[in-house]
Amino acid sequence: MYIVQIASECAPVIKAGGLGDVVYGLSRELGMRGHCVELILPMYDCMRYDHIWGLHDAYQGLSVPWYGGAIHCDVFCGWVHGQLCFFIQPKSGDNYFHRGHYYGALDDHMRFAFFSKAALEFLLRANKRPDILHCHDWQTGLVPVLLYEMYQYHGMGNQRVVYTIHNFKHQGIAGSDVLWATGLNREPHYFHYDRLMDNFNPFALNLMKGGIVYANYVNTVSPHHAWEARFENVGYGLGHTLEIHHHKFGGILNGIDYNVWNPEQDDYIPHAYSIDDLSGKALNKKALREHLLLREADKPILAFIGRLDDQKGMHLVHHAIYHALNQNAQFVLLGSATEPGINAWFWHEKHFLNSNPDCHLELGFNEELAHLIYAGADMIVVPSNYEPCGLTQVIGLQYGTVPIVRGVGGLVNTVFDRDYDPEKPPEKRNGYVFYQTDQHALESAINRALGLWYDYPQAFEQLVKQGMAYDYSWNLPGQQYQEIYERVRY
Ligand code: ADP
């Protein structure tokens, strides 16, 4: 099959979170299964150009209709760790992708509406006719809308769209300007409950809703989150739309790329190790301490890696730091915040804890350090409010770092409590799970993990190995996406 992924991220060249990992990992898996896979991405000024090989002009002077006129774009092409990527660079005063950041501009809805339109225009003009267009999150929700309402009449009638939702919180709320800019026009047609009209604000368009309504298949990134999104409040108002379209909606658990996340061959960690020989993990713990100036002591290291965002349960992350320190453990945090209040809060904590030899807070995005933390920490805490899939607990498992998670979304599908899991037998359990959002629930899970580490080190090592034995590679999800592609093609 010929598959084109249209996305706003692809790791490691453009990565703000899990979306980037998934787009890259899935593409590589599909390529290994013999499919022809290409990616279309925005050409941001701030992306990691050092991860692109052989960047060159692929299509000059692409004219993308916009507001009755056109914006001219250059399309560049290069390989990101073996994946063929096309980067769209618009040449207009709007500087859509020259903002020094990926997201967070006031005109994000216009930036990504333009990107969606430009991606289709590029496929049309370059005579590319993939079997499947795979789009991700609100940024590309307009692709199936534009394809169905417009581009199928221009010679793209055989293309099918799979739309993957990585986070329901951000839905791309827009006004009618998007319709006039993209040439969809007909306001009364799109401002309709059955199409793009937001479920709560009748004067707004919802680009993610457009993706759900128009795509041939829609999924979110874990089976449990698919259920939650339909029946609980985590669909952020789209539950009813998902209910209407339930016949084409499901959940596929994300994988991780074992070529990128593998303690046996990770360039970012100083000592390789495996399930059969964990001695390297102890050396990485030492290296992590040296790197972050933590004291050498017979204590476990707890870690948190992730966006500092309400989604991730910030009050519990904050509490985990102090609780771990109180319980004779060390704590390492790596995270970045886009929300100014959370940013200020954690900078304050960082300064407050600066001289503590058992704690390090690293505020910012640092891929290399993330690898060293996964390898050097003993436990990773993921106390999310909601979590569509969550990758940090899965990467933790792969690196023998025991996850302590809240039982929501994909965390339920990947972590099984050592002491209480109702389904898995003891030899298949791999971490600790708590359910409530209060501090006591978190504390009790952390205490159980620390208790095992201190009092039963052999049992702790056994738990580490049970986690490492899980296969969360792209193998199974790759197969599931392939089956969906085949299903929607006919
Ligand atoms: P989300 O997609 O909600 O951000 P996930 O758990 O699905 O969360 O994916 C997070 C990914 O981003 C993981 O690969 C994690 O290692 C990485 N990550 C998150 N924050 C940082 C950071 N500050 N520095 C480096 N990597 C990070």
Coordinates of C-alpha atoms and ligand atoms in Angstrom, one line a residue:
M1 CA 0.0 0.0 0.0
Y2 CA 1.0 3.6 -0.5
I3 CA 0.5 5.5 2.7
V4 CA 1.1 9.2 3.4
Q5 CA 1.1 10.5 6.9
I6 CA 0.2 14.1 7.3
A7 CA 1.1 15.4 10.8
S8 CA 2.4 18.4 12.7
E9 CA 5.2 16.4 14.4
C10 CA 7.6 13.6 13.6
A11 CA 10.3 12.6 16.1
P12 CA 13.1 13.4 16.4
V13 CA 13.0 16.3 13.9
I14 CA 9.8 17.8 15.3
K15 CA 8.8 16.6 18.7
A16 CA 6.7 18.3 21.4
G17 CA 5.4 15.1 22.9
G18 CA 4.2 11.6 22.1
L19 CA 2.6 12.5 18.8
G20 CA 6.1 12.9 17.2
D21 CA 7.2 9.4 18.5
V22 CA 4.0 7.8 17.2
V23 CA 4.2 9.3 13.7
Y24 CA 7.8 8.3 13.3
G25 CA 7.5 4.8 14.9
L26 CA 4.4 3.8 13.0
S27 CA 5.8 5.0 9.7
R28 CA 8.9 2.9 10.2
E29 CA 6.9 -0.1 11.2
L30 CA 4.7 0.2 8.1
G31 CA 7.8 0.6 5.9
M32 CA 9.3 -2.6 7.4
R33 CA 6.0 -4.3 6.5
G34 CA 6.7 -3.5 2.9
H35 CA 4.4 -0.5 2.5
C36 CA 5.5 2.7 0.8
V37 CA 5.3 5.4 3.4
E38 CA 5.9 9.1 3.0
L39 CA 5.3 12.0 5.5
I40 CA 4.2 15.5 4.9
L41 CA 5.2 18.0 7.6
P42 CA 5.4 21.7 8.1
M43 CA 8.9 23.2 7.6
Y44 CA 9.2 24.9 11.0
D45 CA 12.2 27.2 11.6
C46 CA 12.8 25.7 15.0
M47 CA 12.9 22.0 14.1
R48 CA 16.0 19.8 14.5
Y49 CA 17.5 20.2 11.1
D50 CA 20.5 18.1 12.3
H51 CA 18.2 15.0 12.1
I52 CA 17.4 15.5 8.4
W53 CA 19.6 13.9 5.8
G54 CA 19.8 15.1 2.2
L55 CA 17.4 17.9 2.4
H56 CA 16.7 19.2 -1.1
D57 CA 14.1 21.0 -3.2
A58 CA 11.3 18.6 -4.2
Y59 CA 8.7 20.9 -5.7
Q60 CA 9.2 24.6 -6.3
G61 CA 6.4 27.2 -6.6
L62 CA 3.5 25.1 -5.3
S63 CA 0.6 27.5 -5.5
V64 CA -1.9 26.9 -2.7
P65 CA -5.2 28.6 -3.1
W66 CA -5.9 30.8 -0.1
Y67 CA -8.6 33.5 0.4
G68 CA -9.3 33.7 -3.3
G69 CA -5.6 34.3 -4.1
A70 CA -2.7 31.9 -3.4
I71 CA 0.3 31.4 -1.2
H72 CA 3.4 30.1 -2.9
C73 CA 5.2 27.3 -1.2
D74 CA 8.4 25.4 -1.7
V75 CA 8.4 21.8 -0.8
F76 CA 11.6 20.3 0.5
C77 CA 12.4 16.6 0.9
G78 CA 14.8 14.7 3.1
W79 CA 15.2 11.6 5.1
V80 CA 14.6 11.5 8.9
H81 CA 16.3 8.4 10.1
G82 CA 15.3 6.5 7.0
Q83 CA 11.8 8.0 6.6
L84 CA 11.1 10.1 3.5
C85 CA 9.6 13.4 4.6
F86 CA 8.3 16.3 2.6
F87 CA 8.4 19.7 4.3
I88 CA 6.1 22.5 3.3
Q89 CA 7.5 26.0 3.5
P90 CA 5.0 28.8 2.7
K91 CA 6.4 32.0 1.4
S92 CA 4.1 34.7 2.7
G93 CA 4.1 37.5 5.2
D94 CA 2.2 35.4 7.7
N95 CA 5.3 33.4 8.4
Y96 CA 3.1 30.4 9.4
F97 CA 6.0 28.2 10.4
H98 CA 8.6 30.8 11.4
R99 CA 7.5 31.4 14.9
G100 CA 10.3 29.9 17.0
H101 CA 7.8 27.3 18.4
Y102 CA 5.5 24.6 17.0
Y103 CA 2.3 25.5 18.8
G104 CA 0.8 28.3 20.9
A105 CA 0.2 31.1 18.4
L106 CA -3.1 32.9 18.3
D107 CA -3.6 32.0 14.7
D108 CA -2.8 28.3 15.1
H109 CA -6.1 27.3 13.5
M110 CA -5.1 29.2 10.4
R111 CA -1.6 27.9 10.4
F112 CA -2.7 24.3 10.4
A113 CA -5.7 24.9 8.1
F114 CA -3.2 26.2 5.7
F115 CA -0.9 23.2 6.2
S116 CA -3.8 20.8 5.6
K117 CA -4.8 22.5 2.4
A118 CA -1.1 22.7 1.2
A119 CA -0.6 19.0 1.9
L120 CA -3.5 18.1 -0.3
E121 CA -2.5 20.6 -3.0
F122 CA 1.0 19.1 -3.0
L123 CA -0.3 15.6 -3.4
L124 CA -2.6 16.7 -6.2
R125 CA 0.0 18.8 -8.1
A126 CA 2.8 16.3 -7.6
N127 CA 0.5 13.5 -9.0
K128 CA 0.8 11.5 -5.8
R129 CA -2.2 9.3 -5.2
P130 CA -1.7 7.4 -2.0
D131 CA -4.2 4.6 -1.0
I132 CA -4.3 6.0 2.5
L133 CA -3.9 9.5 4.0
H134 CA -3.2 9.1 7.7
C135 CA -3.9 12.3 9.6
H136 CA -3.2 13.1 13.3
D137 CA -4.9 15.4 15.8
W138 CA -6.8 18.6 15.3
Q139 CA -4.0 20.2 13.2
T140 CA -4.9 17.9 10.3
G141 CA -8.7 17.5 11.0
L142 CA -9.5 19.5 7.8
V143 CA -7.7 17.1 5.5
P144 CA -10.6 14.6 5.2
V145 CA -13.1 17.5 5.0
L146 CA -11.2 19.1 2.1
L147 CA -10.7 15.7 0.4
Y148 CA -14.3 14.8 0.5
E149 CA -15.8 18.3 -0.2
M150 CA -13.2 19.4 -2.8
Y151 CA -10.3 17.4 -3.8
Q152 CA -12.1 14.2 -4.7
Y153 CA -13.6 16.2 -7.6
H154 CA -10.1 17.2 -8.7
G155 CA -8.9 13.6 -9.3
M156 CA -8.5 12.3 -5.7
G157 CA -11.6 10.2 -5.5
N158 CA -9.8 7.0 -4.5
Q159 CA -8.0 8.2 -1.4
R160 CA -9.2 7.1 2.0
V161 CA -8.4 8.8 5.4
V162 CA -7.6 7.3 8.7
Y163 CA -7.7 9.9 11.5
T164 CA -5.9 9.3 14.8
I165 CA -6.7 11.4 17.8
H166 CA -3.8 11.7 20.3
N167 CA -5.4 14.2 22.6
F168 CA -9.1 15.3 22.8
K169 CA -8.3 18.4 24.8
H170 CA -7.1 20.4 21.8
Q171 CA -9.7 20.4 19.1
G172 CA -8.9 23.4 16.9
I173 CA -11.7 25.8 17.5
A174 CA -12.0 28.2 14.6
G175 CA -14.3 30.8 13.0
S176 CA -15.7 31.1 9.5
D177 CA -12.3 32.6 8.4
V178 CA -11.1 29.1 7.9
L179 CA -13.9 28.3 5.5
W180 CA -13.2 31.4 3.4
A181 CA -9.4 30.9 3.4
T182 CA -9.5 27.3 2.4
G183 CA -12.2 27.8 -0.3
L184 CA -14.7 25.6 1.5
N185 CA -16.9 28.7 1.8
R186 CA -20.6 27.6 2.3
E187 CA -21.0 28.7 5.9
P188 CA -24.5 27.2 6.5
H189 CA -23.3 23.8 5.2
Y190 CA -20.4 23.6 7.7
F191 CA -22.0 25.3 10.6
H192 CA -24.2 22.3 11.1
Y193 CA -24.3 19.9 14.1
D194 CA -23.7 17.0 11.7
R195 CA -20.6 18.5 10.3
L196 CA -18.1 21.0 11.8
M197 CA -20.2 23.0 14.2
D198 CA -18.8 22.8 17.7
N199 CA -21.0 20.8 20.0
F200 CA -21.1 23.6 22.6
N201 CA -20.5 26.8 20.7
P202 CA -22.8 27.1 17.7
F203 CA -20.8 30.1 16.4
A204 CA -17.5 28.1 16.2
L205 CA -16.1 25.4 14.0
N206 CA -14.4 22.4 15.5
L207 CA -11.6 21.0 13.2
M208 CA -11.3 17.8 15.2
K209 CA -15.0 17.2 14.9
G210 CA -14.6 17.7 11.1
G211 CA -11.9 15.0 11.1
I212 CA -14.2 12.6 13.0
V213 CA -17.2 13.2 10.8
Y214 CA -15.4 13.0 7.4
A215 CA -12.6 10.4 7.9
N216 CA -13.2 6.8 6.9
Y217 CA -11.9 5.5 10.2
V218 CA -11.1 7.3 13.5
N219 CA -9.1 6.0 16.4
T220 CA -7.6 7.1 19.6
V221 CA -4.4 5.7 21.0
S222 CA -5.6 3.1 23.5
P223 CA -8.7 0.9 23.8
H224 CA -9.5 2.2 27.3
H225 CA -9.3 5.8 26.3
A226 CA -11.6 5.1 23.3
W227 CA -14.1 3.8 25.8
E228 CA -13.6 6.8 28.2
A229 CA -13.9 9.3 25.3
R230 CA -17.3 7.9 24.4
F231 CA -18.7 7.3 27.8
E232 CA -16.9 9.6 30.2
N233 CA -16.0 13.2 30.2
V234 CA -12.6 12.9 28.6
G235 CA -13.8 13.4 25.0
Y236 CA -14.0 17.1 25.9
G237 CA -17.5 17.4 24.4
L238 CA -17.0 15.1 21.5
G239 CA -18.5 12.1 23.2
H240 CA -21.8 12.4 21.4
T241 CA -20.1 12.8 18.0
L242 CA -18.1 9.6 18.7
E243 CA -21.2 7.9 19.7
I244 CA -22.9 8.8 16.4
H245 CA -19.8 7.5 14.5
H246 CA -19.0 4.6 16.8
H247 CA -19.1 2.1 13.8
K248 CA -15.9 3.7 12.5
F249 CA -14.2 4.5 15.9
G250 CA -11.8 2.4 17.9
G251 CA -8.7 2.4 20.1
I252 CA -5.2 1.2 19.1
L253 CA -2.5 1.2 21.7
N254 CA 0.6 3.1 20.7
G255 CA 3.9 1.2 20.4
I256 CA 7.4 2.5 20.9
D257 CA 10.2 2.2 18.4
Y258 CA 12.6 -0.4 19.8
N259 CA 15.3 1.0 17.6
V260 CA 15.1 4.3 19.4
W261 CA 14.1 3.1 22.9
N262 CA 16.3 0.1 23.6
P263 CA 18.8 -0.1 26.6
E264 CA 20.8 -2.6 24.6
Q265 CA 21.8 -0.1 21.9
D266 CA 21.1 3.4 23.0
D267 CA 23.7 6.0 22.1
Y268 CA 22.5 8.4 24.7
I269 CA 23.2 6.1 27.6
P270 CA 26.8 5.3 28.7
H271 CA 26.2 1.7 29.7
A272 CA 24.1 -0.8 27.7
Y273 CA 22.1 -3.4 29.6
S274 CA 19.4 -6.0 29.0
I275 CA 16.9 -8.1 30.9
D276 CA 19.6 -10.8 31.3
D277 CA 22.2 -8.5 32.7
L278 CA 21.0 -5.5 34.6
S279 CA 24.5 -4.4 35.8
G280 CA 24.6 -1.6 33.3
K281 CA 21.5 -0.1 34.8
A282 CA 23.3 0.4 38.1
L283 CA 26.1 2.1 36.3
N284 CA 23.6 4.4 34.4
K285 CA 22.1 5.3 37.8
K286 CA 25.6 6.4 38.9
A287 CA 26.1 8.3 35.6
L288 CA 22.7 10.1 36.1
R289 CA 23.7 11.1 39.6
E290 CA 27.0 12.5 38.4
H291 CA 25.4 14.3 35.5
L292 CA 22.8 16.0 37.8
L293 CA 25.0 16.4 40.8
L294 CA 22.9 14.2 43.0
R295 CA 24.6 12.5 45.9
E296 CA 25.7 8.9 45.8
A297 CA 23.6 7.0 48.3
D298 CA 21.8 3.7 48.8
K299 CA 18.4 5.2 47.7
P300 CA 16.0 4.6 44.8
I301 CA 15.5 7.4 42.2
L302 CA 12.0 8.3 41.3
A303 CA 11.5 10.2 38.0
F304 CA 8.9 12.2 36.1
I305 CA 9.3 13.0 32.4
G306 CA 6.7 14.8 30.5
R307 CA 5.0 18.1 29.6
L308 CA 4.2 20.1 32.7
D309 CA 0.5 20.4 31.9
D310 CA -2.7 20.0 33.9
Q311 CA -3.3 16.8 31.9
K312 CA -0.3 15.2 33.7
G313 CA -1.7 15.8 37.2
M314 CA 0.6 18.6 38.3
H315 CA -0.5 18.7 41.9
L316 CA 0.4 15.0 42.2
V317 CA 3.7 15.4 40.4
H318 CA 4.5 18.2 42.9
H319 CA 3.5 16.1 45.8
A320 CA 5.5 13.1 44.5
I321 CA 8.7 15.2 44.7
Y322 CA 8.3 16.0 48.4
H323 CA 6.8 12.7 49.4
A324 CA 9.8 10.8 47.7
L325 CA 12.3 13.1 49.5
N326 CA 10.5 12.5 52.8
Q327 CA 10.6 8.7 52.3
N328 CA 14.3 8.6 51.7
A329 CA 14.3 8.5 48.0
Q330 CA 15.8 10.8 45.3
F331 CA 13.7 12.6 42.7
V332 CA 14.5 13.7 39.1
L333 CA 12.0 15.7 37.0
L334 CA 12.4 16.6 33.3
G335 CA 9.6 18.7 31.9
S336 CA 8.7 21.8 30.1
A337 CA 5.6 24.0 30.6
T338 CA 3.9 26.1 28.0
E339 CA 1.4 27.5 30.6
P340 CA 3.0 30.5 32.3
G341 CA 1.5 29.7 35.8
I342 CA 2.8 26.2 35.8
N343 CA 6.1 27.3 34.5
A344 CA 6.5 29.9 37.2
W345 CA 5.4 27.4 39.8
F346 CA 8.1 24.8 38.8
W347 CA 10.8 27.4 38.5
H348 CA 10.0 28.4 42.0
E349 CA 10.3 24.8 43.1
K350 CA 13.5 24.4 41.2
H351 CA 15.1 27.4 43.0
F352 CA 13.7 26.2 46.4
L353 CA 15.2 22.7 45.9
N354 CA 18.3 23.8 44.2
S355 CA 20.7 22.9 47.0
N356 CA 19.0 19.6 47.8
P357 CA 21.5 16.8 47.0
D358 CA 18.6 14.3 46.5
C359 CA 16.6 16.2 43.9
H360 CA 17.0 17.7 40.5
L361 CA 14.4 19.5 38.4
E362 CA 15.3 20.1 34.8
L363 CA 13.0 22.5 33.1
G364 CA 13.1 22.3 29.4
F365 CA 13.0 19.8 26.6
N366 CA 16.1 17.5 26.4
E367 CA 15.8 14.3 24.5
E368 CA 19.3 13.1 25.4
L369 CA 18.7 13.6 29.1
A370 CA 15.4 11.8 28.9
H371 CA 17.2 8.6 27.7
L372 CA 19.6 8.8 30.6
I373 CA 16.8 9.3 33.1
Y374 CA 14.8 6.3 31.8
A375 CA 18.0 4.2 32.1
G376 CA 19.2 5.5 35.5
A377 CA 16.0 5.9 37.5
D378 CA 14.4 3.0 39.5
M379 CA 10.8 4.2 39.2
I380 CA 8.8 6.5 37.0
V381 CA 5.7 8.2 38.2
V382 CA 2.8 9.1 35.9
P383 CA -0.1 10.5 37.9
S384 CA -2.1 11.9 34.9
N385 CA -5.6 13.3 35.2
Y386 CA -6.2 11.7 31.8
E387 CA -3.9 9.9 29.5
P388 CA -4.8 8.9 25.9
C389 CA -2.0 6.4 25.8
G390 CA 1.1 7.6 27.6
L391 CA 4.5 6.7 26.4
T392 CA 6.7 7.4 29.4
Q393 CA 5.4 4.4 31.4
V394 CA 6.0 2.2 28.4
I395 CA 9.5 3.5 27.8
G396 CA 10.1 3.1 31.5
L397 CA 9.1 -0.6 31.3
Q398 CA 11.5 -1.1 28.5
Y399 CA 14.3 0.4 30.5
G400 CA 13.5 -1.6 33.7
T401 CA 12.1 1.5 35.4
V402 CA 9.0 0.5 37.4
P403 CA 6.0 2.7 36.5
I404 CA 3.7 4.1 39.3
V405 CA 0.7 5.3 37.4
R406 CA -2.9 6.5 37.9
G407 CA -5.4 4.0 36.4
V408 CA -6.7 6.0 33.5
G409 CA -6.6 5.8 29.7
G410 CA -3.8 3.9 28.1
L411 CA -2.1 3.5 31.5
V412 CA -4.8 0.9 32.3
N413 CA -3.9 -1.0 29.2
T414 CA -0.1 -1.0 29.9
V415 CA 0.6 -1.1 33.6
F416 CA -0.7 -3.9 35.9
D417 CA -0.4 -3.5 39.7
R418 CA 2.0 -5.9 41.3
D419 CA -0.2 -6.4 44.4
Y420 CA -3.8 -6.2 43.2
D421 CA -4.3 -6.6 39.5
P422 CA -7.6 -8.4 38.8
E423 CA -6.7 -9.9 35.5
K424 CA -3.0 -10.5 35.3
P425 CA -1.3 -13.4 37.2
P426 CA 1.5 -12.2 39.6
E427 CA 4.2 -13.2 37.1
K428 CA 2.7 -10.8 34.5
R429 CA 2.4 -7.7 36.7
N430 CA 4.8 -4.9 36.0
G431 CA 4.2 -1.8 38.2
Y432 CA 1.9 0.1 40.6
V433 CA -1.5 1.6 39.9
F434 CA -3.6 4.0 42.0
Y435 CA -7.0 5.4 41.0
Q436 CA -8.0 8.5 43.1
T437 CA -6.7 11.9 42.5
D438 CA -5.8 12.7 46.1
Q439 CA -2.4 12.7 47.6
H440 CA -3.0 9.6 49.8
A441 CA -3.7 7.4 46.8
L442 CA -0.4 8.5 45.2
E443 CA 1.5 8.1 48.5
S444 CA 0.2 4.6 49.1
A445 CA 1.4 3.5 45.6
I446 CA 4.8 5.1 46.0
N447 CA 5.2 3.6 49.5
R448 CA 4.4 0.1 48.1
A449 CA 7.1 0.6 45.5
L450 CA 9.7 2.0 47.8
G451 CA 8.9 -0.7 50.4
L452 CA 9.6 -3.4 47.9
W453 CA 12.8 -1.6 46.8
Y454 CA 14.1 -1.3 50.3
D455 CA 12.9 -4.5 51.9
Y456 CA 12.7 -7.0 49.1
P457 CA 15.4 -6.1 46.5
Q458 CA 15.2 -9.4 44.8
A459 CA 11.4 -9.2 44.4
F460 CA 11.9 -5.6 43.0
E461 CA 14.4 -6.9 40.5
Q462 CA 11.9 -9.6 39.5
L463 CA 9.3 -6.9 39.0
V464 CA 11.8 -4.9 36.8
K465 CA 12.3 -8.0 34.7
Q466 CA 8.6 -8.7 34.3
G467 CA 8.2 -5.2 33.0
M468 CA 11.1 -5.5 30.6
A469 CA 9.7 -8.7 29.2
Y470 CA 6.6 -7.0 27.9
D471 CA 6.5 -6.3 24.1
Y472 CA 5.2 -2.9 23.5
S473 CA 6.9 -2.5 20.1
W474 CA 5.1 -1.4 17.0
N475 CA 4.7 -4.9 15.8
L476 CA 1.1 -5.5 17.0
P477 CA -0.2 -1.9 16.5
G478 CA 1.4 -1.9 13.1
Q479 CA -0.6 -5.0 12.2
Q480 CA -3.8 -3.4 13.6
Y481 CA -3.4 -0.2 11.6
Q482 CA -2.6 -2.2 8.5
E483 CA -5.9 -4.1 8.9
I484 CA -7.8 -0.8 9.2
Y485 CA -6.1 0.6 6.1
E486 CA -7.2 -2.6 4.2
R487 CA -10.7 -2.3 5.6
V488 CA -11.2 1.3 4.5
R489 CA -9.8 0.8 1.1
Y490 CA -12.6 -1.4 0.0
Ligands
ADP1 P1 2.2 13.5 25.6 O1 2.1 13.0 24.2 O2 0.9 13.8 26.3 O3 3.2 14.6 25.7 P2 3.4 10.9 26.1 O4 3.7 10.2 27.4 O5 2.5 10.2 25.1 O6 2.9 12.3 26.5 O7 4.8 11.1 25.3 C1 5.8 11.9 25.9 C2 7.0 11.8 25.0 O8 7.7 13.0 25.1 C3 8.0 10.7 25.5 O9 8.8 10.3 24.5 C4 8.8 11.5 26.5 O10 10.1 11.0 26.8 C5 9.0 12.9 25.8 N1 9.1 14.0 26.6 C6 8.2 14.7 27.3 N2 8.7 15.8 27.9 C7 10.0 15.8 27.6 C8 11.1 16.7 27.9 N3 10.9 17.7 28.7 N4 12.3 16.4 27.4 C9 12.5 15.3 26.7 N5 11.5 14.4 26.3 C10 10.3 14.7 26.8

